[in-house]
XYZ file of C-alpha atoms in Angstrom:
428
model
C 64.527 62.304 26.443
C 61.549 64.243 27.708
C 60.796 67.936 27.328
C 60.160 70.241 30.232
C 58.965 73.803 30.361
C 60.339 76.620 32.433
C 58.407 76.801 35.675
C 58.725 80.600 35.813
C 56.907 80.960 32.503
C 54.355 78.312 33.391
C 53.529 79.325 36.947
C 53.570 83.057 36.200
C 51.159 82.516 33.333
C 48.829 80.502 35.510
C 48.754 83.278 38.080
C 48.239 85.974 35.454
C 51.709 87.459 35.907
C 53.420 86.380 32.712
C 57.128 87.032 32.213
C 58.579 87.557 28.771
C 59.986 84.607 26.878
C 63.291 86.376 26.220
C 63.950 87.274 29.849
C 63.318 83.734 31.027
C 65.127 81.940 28.250
C 68.219 81.154 30.333
C 66.163 78.677 32.323
C 63.834 77.580 29.541
C 65.715 74.312 29.194
C 66.320 73.897 32.898
C 64.232 70.771 33.117
C 65.247 69.130 29.873
C 66.535 65.576 30.079
C 67.888 63.836 27.046
C 67.739 66.793 24.695
C 67.632 70.543 25.145
C 64.263 72.144 24.794
C 63.275 74.203 21.775
C 61.878 77.300 23.475
C 59.726 78.120 20.470
C 57.598 75.185 21.627
C 57.082 76.537 25.136
C 53.291 76.741 25.383
C 51.512 80.035 24.948
C 50.649 81.324 28.453
C 47.164 82.362 27.308
C 46.593 78.837 26.046
C 47.847 77.372 29.314
C 45.318 79.281 31.394
C 42.477 77.722 29.428
C 44.246 74.408 28.918
C 42.091 71.302 28.594
C 41.499 68.597 29.667
C 43.441 69.462 32.849
C 42.706 72.413 35.071
C 45.185 75.015 36.261
C 45.213 73.568 39.780
C 45.953 70.080 38.483
C 48.866 71.304 36.393
C 50.345 73.212 39.324
C 50.049 70.206 41.650
C 51.642 67.901 39.098
C 54.966 69.716 39.554
C 55.176 68.251 43.057
C 55.809 64.815 41.522
C 59.280 65.904 40.424
C 59.892 67.839 43.642
C 59.125 64.784 45.800
C 60.395 61.873 43.689
C 63.740 63.281 42.497
C 65.364 63.490 45.993
C 64.361 59.863 46.601
C 65.926 58.741 43.327
C 69.020 60.853 44.030
C 69.441 59.152 47.417
C 69.151 55.675 45.902
C 71.538 56.715 43.125
C 74.169 58.120 45.474
C 74.202 55.297 48.017
C 73.707 52.498 45.503
C 76.235 53.616 42.912
C 78.910 54.346 45.510
C 78.451 50.876 47.013
C 78.442 49.314 43.543
C 81.625 51.164 42.629
C 83.373 50.011 45.819
C 82.339 46.397 45.222
C 83.453 46.471 41.582
C 86.752 48.236 42.235
C 87.688 45.656 44.912
C 87.373 42.780 42.461
C 90.863 41.454 41.762
C 90.358 40.186 38.218
C 88.620 42.947 36.292
C 87.191 41.443 33.141
C 85.019 43.086 30.521
C 81.845 42.643 32.597
C 83.413 44.477 35.534
C 84.560 47.318 33.261
C 81.154 47.690 31.606
C 79.394 47.731 34.972
C 81.862 50.265 36.396
C 81.330 52.549 33.399
C 77.549 52.410 33.813
C 77.803 53.024 37.564
C 79.910 56.167 37.055
C 77.664 57.476 34.267
C 74.476 56.853 36.237
C 75.906 58.645 39.269
C 76.626 61.831 37.304
C 73.337 61.713 35.373
C 71.332 62.153 38.574
C 73.679 64.652 40.219
C 73.941 66.859 37.140
C 70.185 67.326 37.311
C 70.472 68.940 40.758
C 71.074 72.586 39.607
C 67.944 72.781 37.401
C 65.975 70.938 40.079
C 66.924 73.542 42.693
C 66.192 76.339 40.255
C 62.709 75.064 39.470
C 61.833 73.891 42.983
C 62.847 77.003 44.918
C 61.236 80.372 44.206
C 63.747 82.136 46.474
C 66.669 80.755 44.455
C 65.045 81.830 41.194
C 64.745 85.348 42.582
C 68.360 85.378 43.801
C 70.410 87.330 41.206
C 73.730 85.678 42.089
C 72.235 82.182 41.854
C 70.594 83.000 38.517
C 73.877 84.313 37.115
C 75.768 81.240 38.292
C 73.082 78.941 36.961
C 73.148 80.721 33.605
C 76.915 80.166 33.329
C 76.874 76.459 34.115
C 73.571 75.488 32.535
C 74.922 74.858 29.035
C 77.827 72.629 30.158
C 75.542 70.958 32.719
C 73.000 69.846 30.108
C 75.797 68.815 27.735
C 77.579 66.682 30.346
C 74.347 65.120 31.560
C 73.278 64.063 28.089
C 76.811 62.863 27.317
C 76.668 60.542 30.330
C 73.202 59.383 29.262
C 74.520 58.372 25.840
C 77.575 56.794 27.473
C 75.464 54.689 29.836
C 72.994 53.575 27.159
C 75.578 52.572 24.560
C 77.700 50.835 27.207
C 74.690 48.629 27.898
C 74.482 47.857 24.172
C 78.198 46.986 24.010
C 77.741 44.772 27.074
C 74.891 42.996 25.262
C 77.029 42.427 22.164
C 79.900 41.087 24.278
C 77.641 38.605 26.067
C 76.092 37.449 22.781
C 79.549 36.794 21.324
C 80.577 34.937 24.479
C 77.563 32.651 24.190
C 77.513 32.009 20.439
C 81.243 31.965 19.596
C 83.203 31.935 22.877
C 86.561 31.075 21.266
C 86.283 33.065 18.054
C 85.509 36.386 19.791
C 87.851 36.199 22.768
C 89.434 39.546 21.858
C 86.145 41.334 22.492
C 86.440 40.435 26.196
C 89.981 41.755 26.565
C 90.131 44.370 29.334
C 92.381 46.772 27.427
C 90.213 46.649 24.308
C 87.118 47.230 26.438
C 88.644 50.308 28.092
C 89.724 51.780 24.745
C 86.283 51.172 23.285
C 84.637 53.014 26.171
C 87.025 55.954 25.778
C 86.084 56.232 22.092
C 82.420 55.960 23.067
C 82.816 58.855 25.520
C 84.257 61.063 22.790
C 81.478 60.211 20.328
C 78.820 60.836 22.980
C 80.257 64.273 23.739
C 80.283 65.189 20.040
C 76.743 63.932 19.484
C 75.317 66.103 22.288
C 77.399 69.203 21.472
C 74.323 71.109 20.300
C 73.219 71.588 23.902
C 76.189 73.585 25.122
C 76.386 75.624 21.896
C 72.701 76.512 21.825
C 72.203 77.292 25.505
C 75.460 79.250 25.819
C 74.700 81.244 22.652
C 71.165 82.137 23.723
C 72.301 83.127 27.214
C 75.140 85.260 25.842
C 72.790 87.082 23.449
C 69.909 87.216 25.986
C 67.469 86.036 23.342
C 64.941 83.259 23.021
C 64.876 80.433 20.538
C 62.334 82.314 18.452
C 65.014 84.993 17.814
C 67.887 82.552 17.288
C 69.726 82.508 13.950
C 68.436 80.093 11.345
C 71.497 77.824 11.528
C 71.012 77.298 15.271
C 67.258 76.759 14.970
C 67.698 74.177 12.210
C 70.519 72.426 14.068
C 68.438 72.237 17.252
C 65.431 70.840 15.409
C 67.565 68.223 13.658
C 69.255 67.403 16.976
C 65.913 66.832 18.670
C 64.720 64.442 15.979
C 68.126 62.737 15.819
C 68.052 62.002 19.542
C 64.561 60.529 19.325
C 65.672 58.354 16.397
C 68.828 57.424 18.330
C 66.714 56.273 21.263
C 64.572 54.165 18.932
C 67.746 52.618 17.494
C 69.076 51.868 20.980
C 65.825 50.233 22.023
C 65.738 48.184 18.799
C 69.344 47.063 19.277
C 68.762 46.056 22.887
C 65.613 44.093 22.082
C 67.148 42.329 19.072
C 70.467 41.483 20.725
C 68.969 40.276 23.983
C 66.307 38.185 22.260
C 69.220 36.537 20.440
C 70.961 36.093 23.812
C 67.890 34.378 25.260
C 67.572 32.074 22.237
C 71.270 31.178 22.408
C 71.041 30.509 26.143
C 68.044 28.261 25.636
C 69.846 26.231 22.974
C 72.956 26.037 25.111
C 70.902 24.894 28.073
C 69.332 22.116 26.018
C 72.731 20.940 24.748
C 74.274 20.865 28.217
C 71.538 18.835 29.906
C 73.279 15.546 29.069
C 76.792 16.867 29.646
C 76.618 18.056 33.253
C 78.154 14.834 34.614
C 81.279 15.323 32.492
C 82.128 18.640 34.152
C 84.277 18.576 37.274
C 82.448 20.288 40.138
C 85.554 22.142 41.292
C 85.925 24.099 38.037
C 82.707 23.773 36.089
C 80.449 25.020 38.881
C 82.496 28.155 39.502
C 82.825 29.054 35.816
C 79.146 28.359 35.205
C 78.184 30.627 38.115
C 80.313 33.516 36.833
C 78.890 32.981 33.373
C 75.297 33.051 34.612
C 75.850 36.113 36.793
C 76.967 38.176 33.794
C 73.924 37.057 31.828
C 71.530 37.806 34.695
C 72.987 41.289 35.174
C 72.695 42.033 31.461
C 69.129 40.772 31.051
C 67.964 42.504 34.232
C 69.552 45.823 33.211
C 68.029 45.668 29.735
C 64.570 44.807 31.063
C 64.639 47.724 33.503
C 65.952 50.079 30.806
C 63.190 49.201 28.340
C 60.418 49.540 30.925
C 61.595 52.880 32.344
C 62.530 54.462 28.996
C 59.299 53.574 27.179
C 57.159 56.497 28.502
C 59.757 59.100 27.512
C 60.210 57.625 24.040
C 56.461 57.489 23.400
C 55.922 61.104 24.515
C 58.733 62.404 22.314
C 57.472 60.487 19.283
C 54.029 61.987 19.843
C 55.565 65.466 20.113
C 57.395 65.102 16.815
C 54.310 63.705 15.089
C 52.151 66.567 16.385
C 54.586 69.492 16.006
C 56.488 68.607 12.845
C 53.967 66.659 10.819
C 50.608 67.776 12.223
C 49.413 64.184 12.439
C 47.145 64.908 15.390
C 46.528 67.392 18.191
C 48.673 66.882 21.277
C 47.489 69.512 23.808
C 50.140 71.327 25.807
C 48.258 70.651 29.037
C 48.519 66.911 28.382
C 52.268 67.259 27.780
C 52.695 69.161 31.027
C 50.675 66.579 32.923
C 52.641 63.610 31.527
C 56.134 65.102 31.755
C 56.841 64.607 35.498
C 55.781 60.952 35.402
C 57.747 60.161 32.239
C 60.853 61.987 33.441
C 60.966 60.307 36.847
C 60.461 56.948 35.155
C 63.358 57.895 32.882
C 65.602 58.653 35.865
C 64.670 55.414 37.629
C 66.728 53.463 35.098
C 69.871 55.251 36.309
C 69.209 55.286 40.051
C 68.264 51.766 41.207
C 70.893 49.663 39.415
C 72.443 48.680 42.773
C 69.179 47.034 43.855
C 69.030 45.274 40.497
C 72.555 43.893 40.883
C 71.745 42.612 44.363
C 68.548 40.987 43.134
C 69.870 39.134 40.073
C 73.581 38.517 40.695
C 74.683 35.917 43.230
C 78.300 36.883 42.661
C 77.602 40.576 43.312
C 75.795 39.664 46.542
C 78.793 37.566 47.584
C 81.208 40.422 46.869
C 78.962 42.852 48.720
C 78.852 40.423 51.655
C 82.651 40.219 51.659
C 82.881 44.013 51.758
C 80.494 44.169 54.706
C 82.382 41.306 56.323
C 85.628 43.277 56.270
C 83.802 46.239 57.755
C 82.242 44.233 60.615
C 85.135 41.893 61.351
C 83.894 39.005 59.221
C 85.293 37.393 56.135
C 83.772 35.395 53.315
C 84.054 31.631 53.350
C 86.036 30.853 50.217
C 84.876 27.239 50.292
C 81.240 28.349 50.217
C 80.112 28.977 46.639
C 77.301 31.188 47.862
C 79.788 33.721 49.143
C 78.404 33.720 52.681
C 80.392 35.228 55.498
C 81.662 33.486 58.584
C 83.569 34.605 61.660
C 87.293 35.057 61.401
C 89.381 32.170 62.799
C 89.653 32.333 66.539
C 86.180 33.786 67.020
C 82.823 32.089 67.079
C 79.640 33.473 65.587
C 78.589 34.644 69.039
C 81.721 36.708 69.402
C 83.435 34.287 71.835
C 86.939 32.858 71.313
C 86.950 29.373 69.830
C 88.926 26.455 71.239
C 90.892 24.173 68.934
C 87.878 21.991 68.169
C 87.281 23.512 64.726
C 90.893 22.991 63.640
C 90.903 19.440 65.045
C 87.752 18.613 63.075
C 89.238 19.962 59.864
C 92.460 17.980 60.427
C 90.485 14.795 61.119
C 88.498 15.225 57.894
C 91.699 15.785 55.908
C 93.412 12.693 57.378
C 90.313 10.569 56.763
C 90.199 11.671 53.127
C 93.897 10.846 52.662
C 93.443 7.375 54.188
C 90.495 6.688 51.878
C 92.558 7.696 48.842
C 95.476 5.476 49.951
C 93.118 2.558 50.541
C 91.520 2.963 47.097
C 94.973 3.107 45.501
C 96.076 -0.085 47.295
C 92.951 -1.950 46.189
C 93.556 -0.881 42.582
C 97.155 -2.122 42.686
C 96.052 -5.492 44.101
C 93.459 -5.887 41.364
C 96.024 -5.083 38.674
C 98.560 -7.580 40.063
C 96.101 -10.455 40.563
C 96.051 -13.125 37.802
C 92.983 -13.296 35.531
């Protein structure tokens, strides 16, 4: 949701070798995130040279933030989302929570990887000067931005649907059972994908049109300029709506959980440990994953949302002066914070979800010759039968112990039953 400026225009201007806006337009949106950049707002090179309060050297160095941080986030995203996908796809019973998490994992994976072409373009001067790379980048740039922003909308609204589903499960668990149906969840996400693609269609139309005509946004037809301006404001408003929904829904979730917790304090003894504990753990894991994901989303998205609101207030309404040098200085920090929300979800799942940790442990156990102990609610792993933890073959002692415990339990049950029968038959 944060604007970026073409590094060719920026760096060339700073070094006194300015390139024309029209010739560099094909990459003018190369660093845009959640909306395509309006190139008419690309700062005047003459103004950049004398930009205040930041010096030219500071603005050049600030580009290294993106160059250094993005590969780190991409690594976390790739490894984490692949592991998350493997863990989720191995789950036998795929409920609505599993489907929502899988959808977010896939979307987050593509969000980071679809940023790779513009990152390479802006980070490598040799690639920018390579005619074949520039032609290829120009062809794919429109679809690349469109797909990236489609996945962003898909991931964000999936989190909102997940929040609504958890709220319904807490407040009215029997009335809203249909909302947790796996088939309904899949169909809802398919519809959401279509709506996300339509909502972000301006990106592929605008960038492809400008590249085909070899013109800048300042020479674009009026219909395209107006559409792009409306699209920019609509996406900022959409982000505000998403943040408002997430805050409102999850505050309601917390209130409902607190009330439910208070009501269940005196009822814990009535629940059988064999069923109640397992169901309660699954229930809590879904809530922890949701609340953790929402908290991380709100924290990482806040800088981008604030910067874009300030841009609209300064550019469209003239409410105050927002210097271009300040925008350029803030952009790398806000954008990398924005990407963090989509790259470290695996670490979040491991931190807040006991069930996810157990499933991850089972997956590692299969890889290293271990298997999870099904009788252990923590999902810990233990050696396969016939092998001890030290890797040595076991004797029959473990099986003998288990058989002794089983026989002892059966004898206790028979003894209790006999005592009950004697008490019933004895005269009062």
